[in-house]
mmCIF file of C-alpha atoms in Angstrom:
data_model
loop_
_atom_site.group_PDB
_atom_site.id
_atom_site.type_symbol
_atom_site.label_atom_id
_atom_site.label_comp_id
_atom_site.label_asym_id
_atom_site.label_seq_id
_atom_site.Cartn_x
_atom_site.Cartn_y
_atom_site.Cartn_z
ATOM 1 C CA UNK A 1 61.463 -18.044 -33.972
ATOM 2 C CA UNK A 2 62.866 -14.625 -32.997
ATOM 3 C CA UNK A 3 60.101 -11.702 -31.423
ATOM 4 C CA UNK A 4 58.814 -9.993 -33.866
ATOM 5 C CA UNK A 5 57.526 -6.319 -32.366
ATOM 6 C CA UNK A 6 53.776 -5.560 -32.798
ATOM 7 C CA UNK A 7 52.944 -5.087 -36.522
ATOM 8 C CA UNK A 8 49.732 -7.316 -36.654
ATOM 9 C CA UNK A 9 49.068 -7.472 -40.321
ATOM 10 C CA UNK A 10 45.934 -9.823 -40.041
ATOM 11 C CA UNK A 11 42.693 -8.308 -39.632
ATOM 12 C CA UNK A 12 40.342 -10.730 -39.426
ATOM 13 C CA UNK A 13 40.591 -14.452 -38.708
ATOM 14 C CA UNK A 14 38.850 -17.977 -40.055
ATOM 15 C CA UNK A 15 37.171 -20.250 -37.135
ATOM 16 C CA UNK A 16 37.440 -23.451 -38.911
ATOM 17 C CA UNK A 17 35.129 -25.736 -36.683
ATOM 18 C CA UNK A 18 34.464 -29.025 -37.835
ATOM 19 C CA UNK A 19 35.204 -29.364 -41.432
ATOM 20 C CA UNK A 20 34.894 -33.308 -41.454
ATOM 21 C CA UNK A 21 31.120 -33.403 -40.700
ATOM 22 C CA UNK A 22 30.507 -30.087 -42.337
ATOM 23 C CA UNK A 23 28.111 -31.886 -44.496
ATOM 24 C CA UNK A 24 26.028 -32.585 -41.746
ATOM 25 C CA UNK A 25 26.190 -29.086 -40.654
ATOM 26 C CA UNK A 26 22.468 -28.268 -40.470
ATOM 27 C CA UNK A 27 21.812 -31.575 -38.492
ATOM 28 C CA UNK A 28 24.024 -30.100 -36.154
ATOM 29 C CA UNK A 29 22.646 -26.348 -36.034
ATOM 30 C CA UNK A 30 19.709 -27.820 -34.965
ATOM 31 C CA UNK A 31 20.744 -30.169 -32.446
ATOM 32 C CA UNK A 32 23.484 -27.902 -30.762
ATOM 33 C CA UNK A 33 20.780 -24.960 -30.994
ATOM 34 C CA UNK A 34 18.338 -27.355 -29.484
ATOM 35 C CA UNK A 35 20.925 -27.892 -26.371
ATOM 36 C CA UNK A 36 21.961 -24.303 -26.078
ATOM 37 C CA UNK A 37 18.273 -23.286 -25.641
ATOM 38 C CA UNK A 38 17.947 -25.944 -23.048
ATOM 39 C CA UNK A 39 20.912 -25.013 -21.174
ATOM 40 C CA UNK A 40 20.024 -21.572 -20.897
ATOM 41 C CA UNK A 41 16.410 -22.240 -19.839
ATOM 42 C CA UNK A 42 17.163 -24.787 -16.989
ATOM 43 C CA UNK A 43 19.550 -21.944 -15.956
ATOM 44 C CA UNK A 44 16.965 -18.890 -16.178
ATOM 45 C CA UNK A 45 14.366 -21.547 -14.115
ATOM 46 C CA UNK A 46 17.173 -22.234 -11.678
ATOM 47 C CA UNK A 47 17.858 -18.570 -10.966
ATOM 48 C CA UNK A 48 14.126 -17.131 -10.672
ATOM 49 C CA UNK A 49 13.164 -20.541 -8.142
ATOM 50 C CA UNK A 50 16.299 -20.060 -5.732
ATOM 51 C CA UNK A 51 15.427 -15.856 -5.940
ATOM 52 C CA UNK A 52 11.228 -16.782 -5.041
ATOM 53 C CA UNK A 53 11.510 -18.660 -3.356
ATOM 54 C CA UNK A 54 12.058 -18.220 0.260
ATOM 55 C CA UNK A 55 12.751 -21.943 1.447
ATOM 56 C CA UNK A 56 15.687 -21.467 -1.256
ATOM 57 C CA UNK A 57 17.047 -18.307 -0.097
ATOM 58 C CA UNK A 58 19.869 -19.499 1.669
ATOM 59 C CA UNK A 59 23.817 -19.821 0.529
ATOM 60 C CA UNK A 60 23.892 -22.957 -1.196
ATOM 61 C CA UNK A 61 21.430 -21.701 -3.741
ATOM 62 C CA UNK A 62 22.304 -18.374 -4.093
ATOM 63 C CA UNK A 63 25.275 -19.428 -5.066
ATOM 64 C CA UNK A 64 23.743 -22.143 -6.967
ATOM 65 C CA UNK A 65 22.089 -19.025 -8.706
ATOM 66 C CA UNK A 66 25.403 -17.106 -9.778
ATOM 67 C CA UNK A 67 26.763 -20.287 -10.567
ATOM 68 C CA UNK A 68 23.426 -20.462 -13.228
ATOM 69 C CA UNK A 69 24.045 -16.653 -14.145
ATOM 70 C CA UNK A 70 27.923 -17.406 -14.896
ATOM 71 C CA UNK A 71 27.444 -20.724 -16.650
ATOM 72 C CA UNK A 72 24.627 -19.172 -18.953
ATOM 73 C CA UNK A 73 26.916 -15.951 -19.981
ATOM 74 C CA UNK A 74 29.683 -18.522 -20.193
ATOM 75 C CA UNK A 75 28.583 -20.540 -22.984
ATOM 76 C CA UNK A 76 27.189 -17.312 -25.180
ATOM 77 C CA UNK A 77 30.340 -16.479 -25.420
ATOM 78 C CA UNK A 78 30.952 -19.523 -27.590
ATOM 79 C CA UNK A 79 27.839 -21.460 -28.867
ATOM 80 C CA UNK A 80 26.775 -18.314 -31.054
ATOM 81 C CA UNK A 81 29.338 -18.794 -33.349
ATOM 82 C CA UNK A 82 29.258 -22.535 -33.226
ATOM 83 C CA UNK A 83 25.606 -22.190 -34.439
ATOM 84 C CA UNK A 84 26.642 -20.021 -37.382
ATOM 85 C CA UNK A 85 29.720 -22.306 -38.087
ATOM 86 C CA UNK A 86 27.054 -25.295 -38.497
ATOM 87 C CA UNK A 87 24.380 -23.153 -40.273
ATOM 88 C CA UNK A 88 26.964 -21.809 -43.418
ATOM 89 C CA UNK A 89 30.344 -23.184 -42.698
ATOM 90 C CA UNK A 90 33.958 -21.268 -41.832
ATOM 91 C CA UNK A 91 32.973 -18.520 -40.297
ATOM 92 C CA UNK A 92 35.626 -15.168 -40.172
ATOM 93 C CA UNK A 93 35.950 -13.000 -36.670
ATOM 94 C CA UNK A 94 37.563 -9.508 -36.594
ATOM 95 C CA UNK A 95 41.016 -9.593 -34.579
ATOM 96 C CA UNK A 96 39.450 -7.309 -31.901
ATOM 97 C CA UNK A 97 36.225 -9.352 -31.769
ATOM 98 C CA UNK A 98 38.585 -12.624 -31.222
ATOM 99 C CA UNK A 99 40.551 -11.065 -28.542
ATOM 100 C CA UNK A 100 37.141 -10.214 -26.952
ATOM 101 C CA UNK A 101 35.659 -13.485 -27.213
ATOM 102 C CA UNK A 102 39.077 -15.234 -25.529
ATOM 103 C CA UNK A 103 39.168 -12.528 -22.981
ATOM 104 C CA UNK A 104 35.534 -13.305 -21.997
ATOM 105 C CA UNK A 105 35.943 -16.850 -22.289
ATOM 106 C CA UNK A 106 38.754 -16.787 -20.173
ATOM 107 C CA UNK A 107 37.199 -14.524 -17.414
ATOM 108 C CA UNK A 108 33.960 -16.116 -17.501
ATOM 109 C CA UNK A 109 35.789 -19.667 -17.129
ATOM 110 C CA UNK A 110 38.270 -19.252 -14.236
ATOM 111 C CA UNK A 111 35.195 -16.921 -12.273
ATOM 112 C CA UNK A 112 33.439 -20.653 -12.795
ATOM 113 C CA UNK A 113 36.276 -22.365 -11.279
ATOM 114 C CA UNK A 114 36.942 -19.620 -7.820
ATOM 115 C CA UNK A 115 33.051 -20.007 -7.739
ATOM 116 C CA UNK A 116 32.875 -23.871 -7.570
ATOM 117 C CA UNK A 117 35.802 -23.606 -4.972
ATOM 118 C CA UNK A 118 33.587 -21.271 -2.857
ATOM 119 C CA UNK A 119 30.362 -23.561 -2.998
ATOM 120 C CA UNK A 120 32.734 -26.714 -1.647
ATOM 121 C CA UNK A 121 33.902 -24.465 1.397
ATOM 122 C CA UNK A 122 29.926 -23.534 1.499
ATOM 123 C CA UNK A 123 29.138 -27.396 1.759
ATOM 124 C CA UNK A 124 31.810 -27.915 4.478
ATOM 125 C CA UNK A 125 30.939 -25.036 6.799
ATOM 126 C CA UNK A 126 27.558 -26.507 6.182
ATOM 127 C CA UNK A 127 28.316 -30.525 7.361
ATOM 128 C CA UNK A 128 30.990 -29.942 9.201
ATOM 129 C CA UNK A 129 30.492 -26.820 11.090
ATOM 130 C CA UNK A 130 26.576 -26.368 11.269
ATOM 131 C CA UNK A 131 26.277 -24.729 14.421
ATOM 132 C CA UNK A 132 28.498 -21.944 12.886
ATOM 133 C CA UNK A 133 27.255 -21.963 9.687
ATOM 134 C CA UNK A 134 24.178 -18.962 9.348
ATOM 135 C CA UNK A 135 26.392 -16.926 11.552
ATOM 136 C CA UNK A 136 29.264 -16.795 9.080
ATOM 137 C CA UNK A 137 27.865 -17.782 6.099
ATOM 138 C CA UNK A 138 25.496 -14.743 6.443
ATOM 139 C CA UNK A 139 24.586 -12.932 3.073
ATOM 140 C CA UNK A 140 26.823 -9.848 3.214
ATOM 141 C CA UNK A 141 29.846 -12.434 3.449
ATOM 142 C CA UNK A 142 28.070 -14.438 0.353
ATOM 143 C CA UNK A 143 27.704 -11.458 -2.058
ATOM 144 C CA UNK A 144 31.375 -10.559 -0.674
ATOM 145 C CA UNK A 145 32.505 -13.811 -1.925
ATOM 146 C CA UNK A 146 31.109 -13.964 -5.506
ATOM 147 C CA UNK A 147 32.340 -10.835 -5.954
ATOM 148 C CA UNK A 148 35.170 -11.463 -5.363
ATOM 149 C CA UNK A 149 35.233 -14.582 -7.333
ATOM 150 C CA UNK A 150 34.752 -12.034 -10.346
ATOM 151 C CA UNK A 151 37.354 -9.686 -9.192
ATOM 152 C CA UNK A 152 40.204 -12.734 -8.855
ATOM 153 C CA UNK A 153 38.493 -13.822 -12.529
ATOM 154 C CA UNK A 154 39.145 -10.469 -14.133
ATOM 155 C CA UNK A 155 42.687 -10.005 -12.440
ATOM 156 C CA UNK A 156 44.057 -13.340 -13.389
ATOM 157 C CA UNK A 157 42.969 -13.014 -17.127
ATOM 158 C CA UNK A 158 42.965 -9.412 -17.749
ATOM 159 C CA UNK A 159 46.995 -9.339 -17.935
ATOM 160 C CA UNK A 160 47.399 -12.056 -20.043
ATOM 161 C CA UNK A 161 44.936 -10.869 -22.787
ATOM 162 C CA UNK A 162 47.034 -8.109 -22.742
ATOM 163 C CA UNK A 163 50.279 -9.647 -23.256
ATOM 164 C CA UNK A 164 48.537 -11.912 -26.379
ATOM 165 C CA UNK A 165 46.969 -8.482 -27.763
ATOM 166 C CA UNK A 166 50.843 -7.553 -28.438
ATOM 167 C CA UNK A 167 51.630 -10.589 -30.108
ATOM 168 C CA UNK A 168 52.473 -10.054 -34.249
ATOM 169 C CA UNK A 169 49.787 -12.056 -36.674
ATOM 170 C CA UNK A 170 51.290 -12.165 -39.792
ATOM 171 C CA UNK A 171 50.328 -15.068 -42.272
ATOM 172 C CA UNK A 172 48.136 -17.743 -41.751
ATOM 173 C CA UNK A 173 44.976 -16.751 -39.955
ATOM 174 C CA UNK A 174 42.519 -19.997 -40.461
ATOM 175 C CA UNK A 175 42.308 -20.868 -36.813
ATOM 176 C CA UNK A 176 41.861 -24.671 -35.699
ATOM 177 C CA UNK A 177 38.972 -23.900 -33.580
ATOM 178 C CA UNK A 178 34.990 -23.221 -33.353
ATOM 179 C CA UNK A 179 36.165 -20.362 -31.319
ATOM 180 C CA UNK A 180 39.026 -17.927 -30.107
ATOM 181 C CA UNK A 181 40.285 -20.176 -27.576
ATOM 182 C CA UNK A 182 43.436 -18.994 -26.229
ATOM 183 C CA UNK A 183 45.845 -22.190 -27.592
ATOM 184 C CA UNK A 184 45.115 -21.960 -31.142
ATOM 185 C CA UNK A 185 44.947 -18.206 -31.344
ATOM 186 C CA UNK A 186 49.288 -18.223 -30.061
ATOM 187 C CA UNK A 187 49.349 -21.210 -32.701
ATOM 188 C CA UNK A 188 48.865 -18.466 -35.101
ATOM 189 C CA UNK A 189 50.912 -16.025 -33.719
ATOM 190 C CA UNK A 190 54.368 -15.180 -36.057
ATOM 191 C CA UNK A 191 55.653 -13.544 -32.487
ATOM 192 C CA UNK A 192 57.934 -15.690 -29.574
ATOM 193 C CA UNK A 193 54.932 -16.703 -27.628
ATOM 194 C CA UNK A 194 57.257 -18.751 -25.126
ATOM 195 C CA UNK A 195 56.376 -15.833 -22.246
ATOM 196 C CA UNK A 196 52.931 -15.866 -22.914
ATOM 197 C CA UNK A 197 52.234 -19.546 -23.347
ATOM 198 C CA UNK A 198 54.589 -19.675 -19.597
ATOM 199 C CA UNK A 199 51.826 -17.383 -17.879
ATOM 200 C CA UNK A 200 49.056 -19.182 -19.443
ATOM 201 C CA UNK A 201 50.340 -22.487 -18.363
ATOM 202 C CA UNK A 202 50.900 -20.990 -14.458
ATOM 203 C CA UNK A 203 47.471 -19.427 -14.859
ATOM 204 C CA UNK A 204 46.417 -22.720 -15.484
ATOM 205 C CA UNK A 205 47.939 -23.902 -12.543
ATOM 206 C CA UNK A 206 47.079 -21.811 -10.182
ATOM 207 C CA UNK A 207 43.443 -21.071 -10.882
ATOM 208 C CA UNK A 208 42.195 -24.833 -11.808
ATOM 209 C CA UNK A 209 44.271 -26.924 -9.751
ATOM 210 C CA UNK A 210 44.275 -24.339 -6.747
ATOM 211 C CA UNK A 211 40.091 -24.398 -6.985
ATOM 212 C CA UNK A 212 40.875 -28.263 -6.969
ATOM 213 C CA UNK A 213 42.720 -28.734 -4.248
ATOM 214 C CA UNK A 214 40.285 -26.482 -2.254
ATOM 215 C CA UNK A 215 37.459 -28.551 -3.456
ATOM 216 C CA UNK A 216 39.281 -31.896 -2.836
ATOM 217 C CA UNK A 217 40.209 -30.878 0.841
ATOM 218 C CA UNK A 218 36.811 -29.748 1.406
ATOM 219 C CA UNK A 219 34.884 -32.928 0.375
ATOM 220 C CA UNK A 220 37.407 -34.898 2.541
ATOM 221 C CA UNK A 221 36.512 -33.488 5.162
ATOM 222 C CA UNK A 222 33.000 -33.653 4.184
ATOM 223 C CA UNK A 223 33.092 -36.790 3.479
ATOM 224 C CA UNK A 224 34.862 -38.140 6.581
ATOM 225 C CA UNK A 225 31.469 -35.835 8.930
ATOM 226 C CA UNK A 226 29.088 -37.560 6.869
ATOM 227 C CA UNK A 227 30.260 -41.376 7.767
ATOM 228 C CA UNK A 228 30.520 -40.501 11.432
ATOM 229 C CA UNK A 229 26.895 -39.390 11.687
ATOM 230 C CA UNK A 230 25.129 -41.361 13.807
ATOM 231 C CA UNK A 231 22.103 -41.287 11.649
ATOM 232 C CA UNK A 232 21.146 -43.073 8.361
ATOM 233 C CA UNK A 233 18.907 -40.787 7.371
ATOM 234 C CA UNK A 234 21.002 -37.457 8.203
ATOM 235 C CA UNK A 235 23.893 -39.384 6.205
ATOM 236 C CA UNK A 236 21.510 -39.765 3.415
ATOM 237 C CA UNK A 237 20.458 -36.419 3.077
ATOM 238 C CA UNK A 238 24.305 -35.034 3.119
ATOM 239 C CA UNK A 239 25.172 -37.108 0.519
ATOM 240 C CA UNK A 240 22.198 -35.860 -1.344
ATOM 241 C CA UNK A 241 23.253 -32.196 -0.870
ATOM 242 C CA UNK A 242 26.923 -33.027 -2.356
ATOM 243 C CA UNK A 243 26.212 -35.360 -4.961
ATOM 244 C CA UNK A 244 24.860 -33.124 -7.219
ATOM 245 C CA UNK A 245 27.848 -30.641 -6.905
ATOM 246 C CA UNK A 246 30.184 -33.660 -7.209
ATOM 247 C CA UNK A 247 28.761 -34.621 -10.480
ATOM 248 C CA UNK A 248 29.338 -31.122 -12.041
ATOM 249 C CA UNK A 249 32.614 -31.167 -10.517
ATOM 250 C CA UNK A 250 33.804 -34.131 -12.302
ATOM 251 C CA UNK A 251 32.637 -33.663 -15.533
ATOM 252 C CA UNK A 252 34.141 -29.513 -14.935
ATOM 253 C CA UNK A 253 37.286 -30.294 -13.967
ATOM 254 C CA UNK A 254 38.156 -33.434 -16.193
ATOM 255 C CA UNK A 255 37.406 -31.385 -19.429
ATOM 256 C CA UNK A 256 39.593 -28.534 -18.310
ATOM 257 C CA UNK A 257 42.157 -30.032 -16.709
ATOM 258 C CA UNK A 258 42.560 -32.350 -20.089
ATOM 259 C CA UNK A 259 42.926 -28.566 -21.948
ATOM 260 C CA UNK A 260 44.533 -26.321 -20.437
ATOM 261 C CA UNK A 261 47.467 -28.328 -17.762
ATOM 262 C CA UNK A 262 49.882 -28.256 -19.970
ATOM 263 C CA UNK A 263 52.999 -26.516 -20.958
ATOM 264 C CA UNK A 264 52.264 -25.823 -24.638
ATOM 265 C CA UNK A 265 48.918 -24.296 -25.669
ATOM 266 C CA UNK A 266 49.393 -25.693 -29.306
ATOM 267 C CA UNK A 267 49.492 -29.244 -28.291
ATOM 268 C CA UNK A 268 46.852 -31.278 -28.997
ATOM 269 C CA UNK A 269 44.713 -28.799 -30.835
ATOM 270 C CA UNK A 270 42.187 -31.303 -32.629
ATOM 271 C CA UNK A 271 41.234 -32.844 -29.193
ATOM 272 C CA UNK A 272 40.639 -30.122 -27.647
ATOM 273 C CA UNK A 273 38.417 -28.902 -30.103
ATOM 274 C CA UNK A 274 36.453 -31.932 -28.994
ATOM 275 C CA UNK A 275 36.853 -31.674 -25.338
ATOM 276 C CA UNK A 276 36.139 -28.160 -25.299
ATOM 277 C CA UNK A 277 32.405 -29.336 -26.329
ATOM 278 C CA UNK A 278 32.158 -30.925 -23.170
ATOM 279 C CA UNK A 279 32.119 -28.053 -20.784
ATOM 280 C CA UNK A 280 30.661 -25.366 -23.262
ATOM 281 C CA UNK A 281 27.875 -27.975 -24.742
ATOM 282 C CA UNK A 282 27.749 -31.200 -22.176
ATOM 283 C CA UNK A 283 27.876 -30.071 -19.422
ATOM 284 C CA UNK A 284 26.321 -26.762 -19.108
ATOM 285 C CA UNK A 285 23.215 -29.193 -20.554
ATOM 286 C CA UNK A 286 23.317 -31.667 -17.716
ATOM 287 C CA UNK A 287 24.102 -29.085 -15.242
ATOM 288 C CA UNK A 288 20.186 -27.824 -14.519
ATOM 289 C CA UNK A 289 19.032 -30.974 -14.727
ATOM 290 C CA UNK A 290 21.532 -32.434 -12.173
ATOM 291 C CA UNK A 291 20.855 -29.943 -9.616
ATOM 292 C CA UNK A 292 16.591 -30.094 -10.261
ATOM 293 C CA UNK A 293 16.495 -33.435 -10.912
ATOM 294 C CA UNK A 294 18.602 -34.664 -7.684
ATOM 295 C CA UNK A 295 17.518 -32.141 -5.565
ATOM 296 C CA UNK A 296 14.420 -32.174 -3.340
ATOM 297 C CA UNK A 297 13.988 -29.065 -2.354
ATOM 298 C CA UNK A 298 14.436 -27.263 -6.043
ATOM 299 C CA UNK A 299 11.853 -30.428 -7.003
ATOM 300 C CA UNK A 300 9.515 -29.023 -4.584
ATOM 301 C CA UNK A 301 9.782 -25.124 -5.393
ATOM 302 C CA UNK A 302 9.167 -25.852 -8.805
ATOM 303 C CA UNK A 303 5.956 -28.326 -8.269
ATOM 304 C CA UNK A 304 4.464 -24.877 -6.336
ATOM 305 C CA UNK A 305 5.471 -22.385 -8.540
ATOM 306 C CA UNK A 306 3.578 -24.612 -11.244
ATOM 307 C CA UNK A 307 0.668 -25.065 -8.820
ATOM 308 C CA UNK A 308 0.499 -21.270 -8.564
ATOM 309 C CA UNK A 309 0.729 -20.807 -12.382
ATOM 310 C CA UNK A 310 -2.699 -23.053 -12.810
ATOM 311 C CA UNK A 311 -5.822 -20.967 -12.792
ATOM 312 C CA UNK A 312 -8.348 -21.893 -10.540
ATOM 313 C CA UNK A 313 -11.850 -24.095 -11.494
#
């Protein structure tokens, strides 16, 4: 298909969801609002511990925190109109609302992927440089560094919204999708998408394979330190530190990497659909729980901030 210049004639667009289990679609409202709420709970607990903390006022948890802040605005972008999509069916989205929603998604999602890269260097400079660590892992170099996890977010996306914003939509505007995900919004487009689709595929690229590789390098290293210490115990707390961050890692990258590494946003549209549940439903879910339930320390702040919330007999 030739370019078409700019002369967007839809104005509002059709997020389809899940039309085969439709008829269980208030089943699902209540189950996926049941897991949203829960999400964003463990996340609100996680933040206010690791800021009153003071035994968790260190890096690891202050990132931990923004990680909790990010993860929370993250899925709001999307789960909203899931909810509604369950509660009464298709549900339409102004073209400007859309672009917001993918722009925010977008942002919000590669922020999450500089951010996880940053808390794998944080765990290395931890094991395998502690002597080091508090002097350059201070917290003017921490707030430096998820800020400018945000900046690299908002740079890498920013463009490319741009480009898609002056794409032509000119016929069909049902899209295959419980949101404005960036793939099936170009499926719709009557424009040459071929340049954009190219910059969202190196976008791709760059941000979620680069954060890999940083992460991958990191626990190598990590990994090799914590085999050549000469104690069991100091072995088994390292791994204890990691293996919660290794857990969201997997189930992070594998849902991502599945969606978005790959040259043509429209392929595969039905499963991603289902795959993109897994990091806006799954695993935000698990995510509080993983780092509470495997982790001492946050264990322990949250037994005395309940023992402080009991009145006295």
């Amino acid at each position: 298909m030739g370019k078409i210049d700019n002369l967007t004639t839809v104005q509002e667009f059709i997020l389809e969801g899940f039309p085969a289990v439709q008829h269980l679609g208030k089943l699902l409202f209540m189950v996926h609002l049941l897991l949203y709420l829960v999400s964003i709970m463990g996340s609100i607990v996680i933040v206010i511990i690791t800021w009153s903390d003071h035994c968790l006022q260190t890096p690891m948890y202050f990132f931990l925190s923004n990680f909790s802040f990010l993860e929370s605005c993250f899925i709001t972008t999307v789960i909203p109109k899931l909810l509604a999509i369950f509660l009464s069916g298709m549900q339409t989205i102004s073209f400007a609302a859309c672009l917001t929603q993918t722009f925010f998604f977008l942002f919000l999602g590669s922020t999450c992927f500089f951010l996880l890269a940053v808390m794998s260097l944080d765990r290395y400079m931890a094991i395998c440089n502690p002597l080091h660590y508090h002097n350059i892992m201070n917290m003017k170099v921490c707030f430096f560094l998820v800020l400018s996890c945000y900046v690299l977010g908002f740079i890498s996306i920013i463009g490319l919204i741009l480009m898609v914003s002056q794409l032509s939509f000119c016929g069909f505007n049902v899209i295959n999708h419980f949101f404005c995900d960036l793939g099936p919004l170009l499926h719709l487009s009557c424009s040459d998408t071929s340049t954009v689709e190219s910059l969202s595929f190196l976008l791709s690229i760059v941000i979620i394979l680069s954060s890999l590789t940083i992460t991958i390098i990191s626990y190598i290293h990590i990994i090799t330190t914590i085999v050549h210490l000469p104690s069991a115990k100091e072995r088994q707390k390292a791994f204890s530190t990691c293996s919660s961050h290794l857990i969201v890692l997997f189930l992070t990258y594998g849902s991502c990497v599945f969606i978005y590494i790959k040259p043509k946003q429209a392929d595969r549209l039905e499963a991603n659909k289902e795959a993109a549940l897994v990091n806006t439903v799954i695993t935000p879910l698990l995510n509080p729980f993983i780092y509470t339930l495997r982790n001492k320390q946050v264990q322990k702040a949250l037994r005395d901030a309940l023992y402080r919330k009991k009145p006295m007999k």
